[in-house]
XYZ file of C-alpha atoms in Angstrom:
403
model
C 0.000 0.000 0.000
C 1.265 3.460 -0.923
C 0.610 6.105 1.748
C 0.575 9.752 0.674
C 2.036 11.996 3.350
C 0.611 15.510 3.259
C 1.819 18.695 4.950
C -0.117 19.130 8.210
C -1.300 22.574 9.237
C 1.103 24.094 11.801
C -1.423 26.821 12.653
C -4.683 28.379 11.599
C -3.147 31.284 9.665
C -0.362 29.319 7.938
C -1.028 28.380 4.297
C 2.366 27.008 3.230
C 5.635 25.745 4.629
C 9.134 25.342 3.269
C 11.133 22.115 3.258
C 14.185 23.185 5.258
C 15.997 19.837 5.507
C 15.223 16.247 4.577
C 16.464 13.998 7.387
C 16.186 10.883 5.182
C 17.132 10.046 1.599
C 14.938 8.901 -1.251
C 14.530 5.117 -0.997
C 15.321 4.890 2.728
C 13.305 2.666 5.023
C 11.641 4.793 7.740
C 9.936 3.852 10.965
C 6.550 5.188 12.065
C 6.906 8.520 13.951
C 10.538 8.893 12.841
C 11.415 12.517 12.032
C 11.874 12.627 8.264
C 12.098 16.379 7.607
C 12.342 19.829 9.164
C 9.848 22.299 7.755
C 9.871 26.071 8.186
C 6.716 28.076 8.596
C 6.687 31.843 8.949
C 6.612 31.397 12.728
C 8.636 28.317 13.633
C 10.616 25.281 12.473
C 8.822 21.987 13.010
C 9.713 18.336 12.551
C 7.639 16.189 10.178
C 7.195 12.621 11.538
C 6.596 9.591 9.328
C 2.971 8.456 9.474
C 3.864 4.806 8.848
C 6.815 2.457 8.372
C 8.064 1.659 4.894
C 10.198 2.765 1.945
C 9.993 6.523 1.370
C 9.871 8.383 -1.931
C 10.457 12.123 -1.698
C 8.196 14.423 -3.720
C 9.720 17.804 -2.842
C 13.193 19.263 -2.778
C 14.881 21.136 0.047
C 13.950 24.807 -0.238
C 10.616 24.114 -1.962
C 7.568 26.028 -0.707
C 4.759 23.495 -0.252
C 1.109 24.285 0.405
C -0.497 22.917 3.549
C -2.264 19.686 2.520
C 0.059 18.992 -0.434
C 1.790 15.610 -0.813
C 5.494 15.792 0.131
C 6.400 12.107 0.083
C 5.091 8.573 -0.470
C 5.612 5.655 1.899
C 5.342 2.084 0.606
C 3.974 0.392 3.722
C 4.091 -3.064 2.101
C 7.869 -2.964 1.744
C 9.763 -5.218 4.140
C 12.365 -3.748 6.430
C 15.793 -4.561 5.011
C 17.991 -6.771 7.163
C 21.239 -4.852 7.531
C 22.862 -3.591 4.359
C 20.748 -4.842 1.466
C 23.275 -4.090 -1.202
C 26.482 -6.112 -1.490
C 29.689 -4.162 -1.477
C 30.934 -3.405 -4.910
C 34.568 -4.207 -5.559
C 36.562 -1.169 -6.349
C 37.964 -1.344 -9.844
C 40.685 0.981 -10.917
C 40.895 1.423 -14.633
C 44.393 1.759 -15.947
C 44.800 5.114 -17.512
C 45.751 4.925 -21.192
C 49.372 5.711 -21.763
C 49.906 8.805 -23.792
C 53.069 9.946 -25.366
C 54.266 13.190 -23.872
C 56.162 15.369 -26.255
C 58.684 17.770 -24.854
C 57.811 21.392 -25.344
C 60.139 23.220 -27.647
C 62.799 25.161 -25.804
C 62.105 28.857 -25.478
C 64.095 31.029 -27.799
C 66.090 33.725 -26.062
C 66.929 36.871 -28.001
C 68.308 40.298 -27.268
C 64.754 41.500 -26.631
C 64.023 38.974 -23.846
C 63.243 40.854 -20.571
C 64.185 44.124 -22.209
C 61.717 46.848 -21.231
C 60.238 49.228 -23.727
C 60.993 52.909 -23.032
C 57.587 53.409 -21.397
C 58.012 50.246 -19.325
C 61.521 51.240 -18.311
C 60.269 54.598 -17.036
C 57.645 52.893 -14.884
C 60.149 50.393 -13.482
C 62.666 53.126 -12.701
C 60.032 55.158 -10.856
C 59.157 52.121 -8.736
C 62.780 51.021 -8.286
C 62.140 47.627 -9.860
C 64.487 45.510 -11.974
C 63.498 44.058 -15.370
C 64.428 40.617 -14.026
C 61.434 40.863 -11.677
C 59.017 41.089 -14.622
C 58.026 38.460 -17.168
C 57.725 40.068 -20.578
C 54.797 39.145 -22.808
C 55.744 41.218 -25.819
C 57.453 39.983 -28.986
C 60.480 37.820 -28.197
C 59.831 38.363 -24.455
C 60.051 42.145 -24.477
C 58.605 43.854 -21.379
C 55.677 46.053 -22.389
C 54.160 48.978 -20.535
C 51.270 46.732 -19.495
C 53.729 44.160 -18.092
C 55.400 46.863 -16.007
C 52.067 48.156 -14.689
C 50.770 44.680 -13.822
C 54.036 43.720 -12.215
C 53.917 46.522 -9.663
C 52.625 45.415 -6.242
C 49.323 47.047 -5.282
C 49.699 49.950 -2.854
C 46.046 49.744 -1.850
C 44.249 47.387 0.535
C 46.003 43.995 0.809
C 44.027 41.257 -0.930
C 46.097 38.209 -0.062
C 44.308 35.119 1.208
C 41.017 33.497 0.334
C 38.277 35.816 -0.882
C 34.937 34.141 -1.472
C 31.232 34.756 -1.069
C 28.220 32.509 -0.689
C 24.608 33.020 -1.665
C 21.904 31.120 0.201
C 18.153 31.423 0.404
C 16.723 32.956 3.560
C 14.533 30.599 5.556
C 10.821 31.268 5.615
C 11.114 32.214 9.293
C 13.899 34.733 8.599
C 11.955 36.205 5.659
C 8.875 36.609 7.861
C 10.918 38.236 10.635
C 12.370 40.665 8.085
C 8.914 41.448 6.734
C 7.506 42.087 10.201
C 10.420 44.314 11.214
C 10.024 46.483 8.127
C 6.257 46.634 8.689
C 6.805 47.709 12.307
C 9.035 50.584 11.173
C 6.726 51.655 8.349
C 3.295 51.175 9.921
C 3.765 52.410 13.487
C 4.671 55.778 14.960
C 7.529 54.231 16.926
C 9.398 56.222 19.544
C 11.858 55.104 22.218
C 12.310 56.437 25.737
C 15.282 55.539 27.950
C 16.130 55.277 31.625
C 18.748 53.679 33.838
C 18.336 51.199 36.652
C 20.592 50.822 39.678
C 20.818 47.041 40.000
C 22.430 47.073 43.467
C 19.368 45.683 45.282
C 18.833 42.870 42.757
C 22.518 41.960 42.845
C 22.369 41.752 46.630
C 19.229 39.563 46.556
C 20.688 37.198 43.997
C 23.993 36.939 45.849
C 22.215 36.010 49.090
C 19.432 33.740 47.825
C 20.414 32.279 44.429
C 22.008 29.155 45.950
C 19.007 28.443 48.168
C 16.672 29.103 45.215
C 18.695 26.697 43.055
C 18.727 24.005 45.742
C 14.976 24.308 46.376
C 13.661 24.657 42.826
C 16.464 23.526 40.526
C 16.327 26.887 38.760
C 18.602 29.879 38.466
C 17.426 33.152 39.976
C 18.070 35.429 37.021
C 17.183 38.957 35.979
C 14.214 37.886 33.848
C 11.948 37.028 36.772
C 12.554 40.454 38.346
C 11.986 42.244 35.046
C 8.887 40.224 34.192
C 7.353 40.957 37.598
C 8.247 44.658 37.275
C 6.752 44.809 33.760
C 3.454 43.141 34.692
C 3.071 45.564 37.600
C 3.781 48.552 35.331
C 1.322 47.269 32.712
C -1.426 47.271 35.334
C -0.559 50.854 36.243
C -0.405 51.975 32.595
C -2.833 49.741 30.658
C -2.439 51.652 27.378
C 1.019 50.062 27.057
C -0.743 46.680 27.241
C -3.074 47.416 24.330
C -2.910 47.438 20.554
C -4.577 48.990 17.517
C -6.851 46.997 15.230
C -7.953 49.239 12.386
C -9.816 52.118 14.028
C -10.274 50.326 17.331
C -8.146 49.839 20.429
C -7.949 46.426 22.054
C -7.108 46.576 25.763
C -6.118 43.466 27.716
C -6.636 42.765 31.400
C -3.987 40.030 31.329
C -0.256 40.110 30.605
C 1.026 37.561 28.108
C 4.703 38.480 27.937
C 6.666 37.618 24.794
C 10.320 36.932 25.578
C 12.770 37.340 22.703
C 15.233 34.440 22.543
C 17.876 33.516 19.995
C 17.287 30.087 18.436
C 19.169 28.084 15.799
C 16.848 29.427 13.100
C 16.955 33.039 14.286
C 15.028 35.268 16.661
C 11.969 33.736 18.317
C 9.498 35.212 20.801
C 7.750 32.521 22.847
C 5.044 33.767 25.187
C 4.824 33.475 28.968
C 1.053 33.251 29.488
C -0.659 35.114 32.344
C 2.696 36.249 33.657
C 0.987 38.539 36.170
C -0.139 35.451 38.100
C 3.250 33.718 38.183
C 5.670 33.698 41.093
C 9.420 34.215 40.690
C 9.749 30.438 40.500
C 6.952 30.221 37.931
C 8.504 32.847 35.666
C 11.971 31.261 35.786
C 10.571 27.783 35.124
C 8.445 28.878 32.166
C 11.186 30.945 30.535
C 13.622 28.037 30.901
C 11.103 25.622 29.380
C 10.390 27.875 26.405
C 14.070 28.681 25.835
C 14.967 24.974 25.716
C 12.151 24.252 23.276
C 13.234 27.147 21.059
C 16.873 26.011 21.166
C 15.919 22.423 20.292
C 13.596 23.485 17.457
C 10.510 22.120 19.248
C 8.685 25.414 19.803
C 5.143 25.477 18.386
C 3.234 28.255 16.678
C 0.757 28.449 19.570
C 3.636 29.068 21.987
C 4.769 32.106 19.976
C 1.490 33.879 19.227
C -0.812 36.074 21.247
C 1.627 38.074 23.364
C 0.574 41.521 24.599
C 4.038 42.968 25.396
C 7.645 41.940 24.674
C 10.873 41.897 26.703
C 14.159 41.663 24.790
C 17.445 41.095 26.596
C 20.272 42.269 24.355
C 22.495 42.562 27.389
C 23.346 38.859 27.242
C 25.254 39.634 24.032
C 26.977 42.699 25.514
C 24.703 45.443 24.175
C 25.037 48.697 26.125
C 22.084 50.548 24.561
C 19.675 49.972 21.686
C 16.254 50.932 20.354
C 14.274 47.674 20.182
C 11.723 47.333 17.383
C 8.070 46.763 18.305
C 6.773 43.222 17.838
C 3.513 43.876 15.907
C 0.619 43.954 16.576
C 1.849 44.799 20.082
C 2.375 48.424 21.047
C 5.439 48.209 23.297
C 8.729 46.405 23.862
C 11.221 46.745 26.713
C 14.921 46.413 25.887
C 17.310 45.219 28.606
C 21.052 45.800 28.252
C 24.306 44.846 29.932
C 25.128 45.833 33.486
C 28.194 48.057 33.879
C 29.698 49.588 37.001
C 29.236 53.349 36.745
C 29.723 56.391 38.944
C 26.381 57.481 40.421
C 25.357 59.958 43.084
C 23.721 58.578 46.237
C 22.960 60.786 49.228
C 25.204 63.473 47.842
C 28.164 61.099 47.429
C 29.680 59.688 44.245
C 29.722 55.886 44.477
C 30.192 52.965 42.099
C 27.042 50.982 41.307
C 25.982 48.303 38.774
C 23.783 50.165 36.278
C 21.671 48.929 33.386
C 20.245 51.137 30.652
C 16.686 50.214 29.699
C 14.701 51.314 26.653
C 10.980 51.290 25.915
C 9.958 51.475 22.267
C 6.261 52.215 21.869
C 3.629 53.039 19.269
C 2.871 56.727 19.729
C -0.453 56.318 17.918
C -1.902 54.674 21.005
C 0.593 55.411 23.814
C 1.298 59.002 24.842
C 4.467 60.325 26.429
C 2.950 60.333 29.908
C 2.137 56.614 29.736
C 5.440 55.602 28.151
C 7.637 57.554 30.553
C 5.486 56.632 33.538
C 5.639 52.955 32.604
C 9.433 52.990 32.394
C 9.748 54.892 35.673
C 7.480 52.296 37.320
C 9.736 49.518 36.032
C 12.783 51.376 37.376
C 11.193 51.917 40.805
C 10.277 48.235 41.151
C 13.738 47.026 40.162
C 15.516 49.428 42.496
C 13.279 48.475 45.436
C 12.293 44.860 44.691
C 11.805 43.718 48.288
C 9.065 46.246 49.060
C 7.438 46.546 45.628
C 7.785 43.077 44.083
C 8.034 40.871 47.204
C 5.683 42.622 49.613
C 8.518 42.804 52.138
C 8.773 39.007 52.485
C 11.702 37.655 50.460
C 11.475 34.003 51.474
C 7.741 33.838 50.791
C 8.173 35.480 47.383
C 10.955 33.053 46.448
C 9.077 30.107 48.012
C 12.036 29.170 50.196
């Protein structure tokens, strides 16, 4: 029996996928549920499992765009599983190369003109302090021409020694969709960015004191993301316009906070969503972000896990970024950019001291978010991060960290 394998629908809005990589070859025997291909949609990379066991015949090439529901391969389920290597080894036969008679090239004729520069060539060589013996003449009887002298002069410009090559490859469907969305965000929103700085002293002190106990109790690291996610969800409640978006001539406001977290995966930037982040504890946020990051890294993230966010947090600081203007993740209206932490001179109680400082940036759609809301939101985030015990933990650190 020949089974036709068709492209399943990765999501409601996805109409086609792209064959990124075939994991099997034409004519291979495959087992049921074995991953046979990686397919790219405009939101994620997914594995395509075999629907039955048998001999596979591929019906699409790598890089082909295939409509959802189209046949991508055939599986002959009646074929028996081969026992070991079905084909006998073929003896290697080396054909003796036919002997050919090699005739000696005629000896070059040397004349008075050999390696003698023309007047124009001689002038060029004299100017560059070069000897005629350093040049191979291509003129009649080996005479050095002006062109020989010019070509024989070492370049005085940028050195070009070593390999110089270029490669052209097709962008994945995911990368093309990311590019399209980024351009749309720049062209279709009134995007502005406001900045602030956060003194991370209090968070550093909390992590230094409790990260080992948190790790021992929950098996999770106590990172910055849980503090920032808690600070963001609090600020979104205070400034709900930042947690809304435009749909045509209407504004959609949300009373929940589904936080998209930008992570770098093998196929490019992905933004899995932490659902109902406002209801999660520090442990809950760290556990969910770790789970989503692992799935993104392993190429197992689903479309449902990356859609529906209401606000985005992007942490460029892990790559060493000091300051940036993050681009809005449409149709959302705001994105918070985190950056690296650097010891800087700050003034506290009239004294100049050294403190770990992070620059933060909020990019927002000015069509729906005014300056008051954007600046107020970022100030609220700053206040919560600089006083996390009182604002984010209700004064009870061990209860908040579930220790």
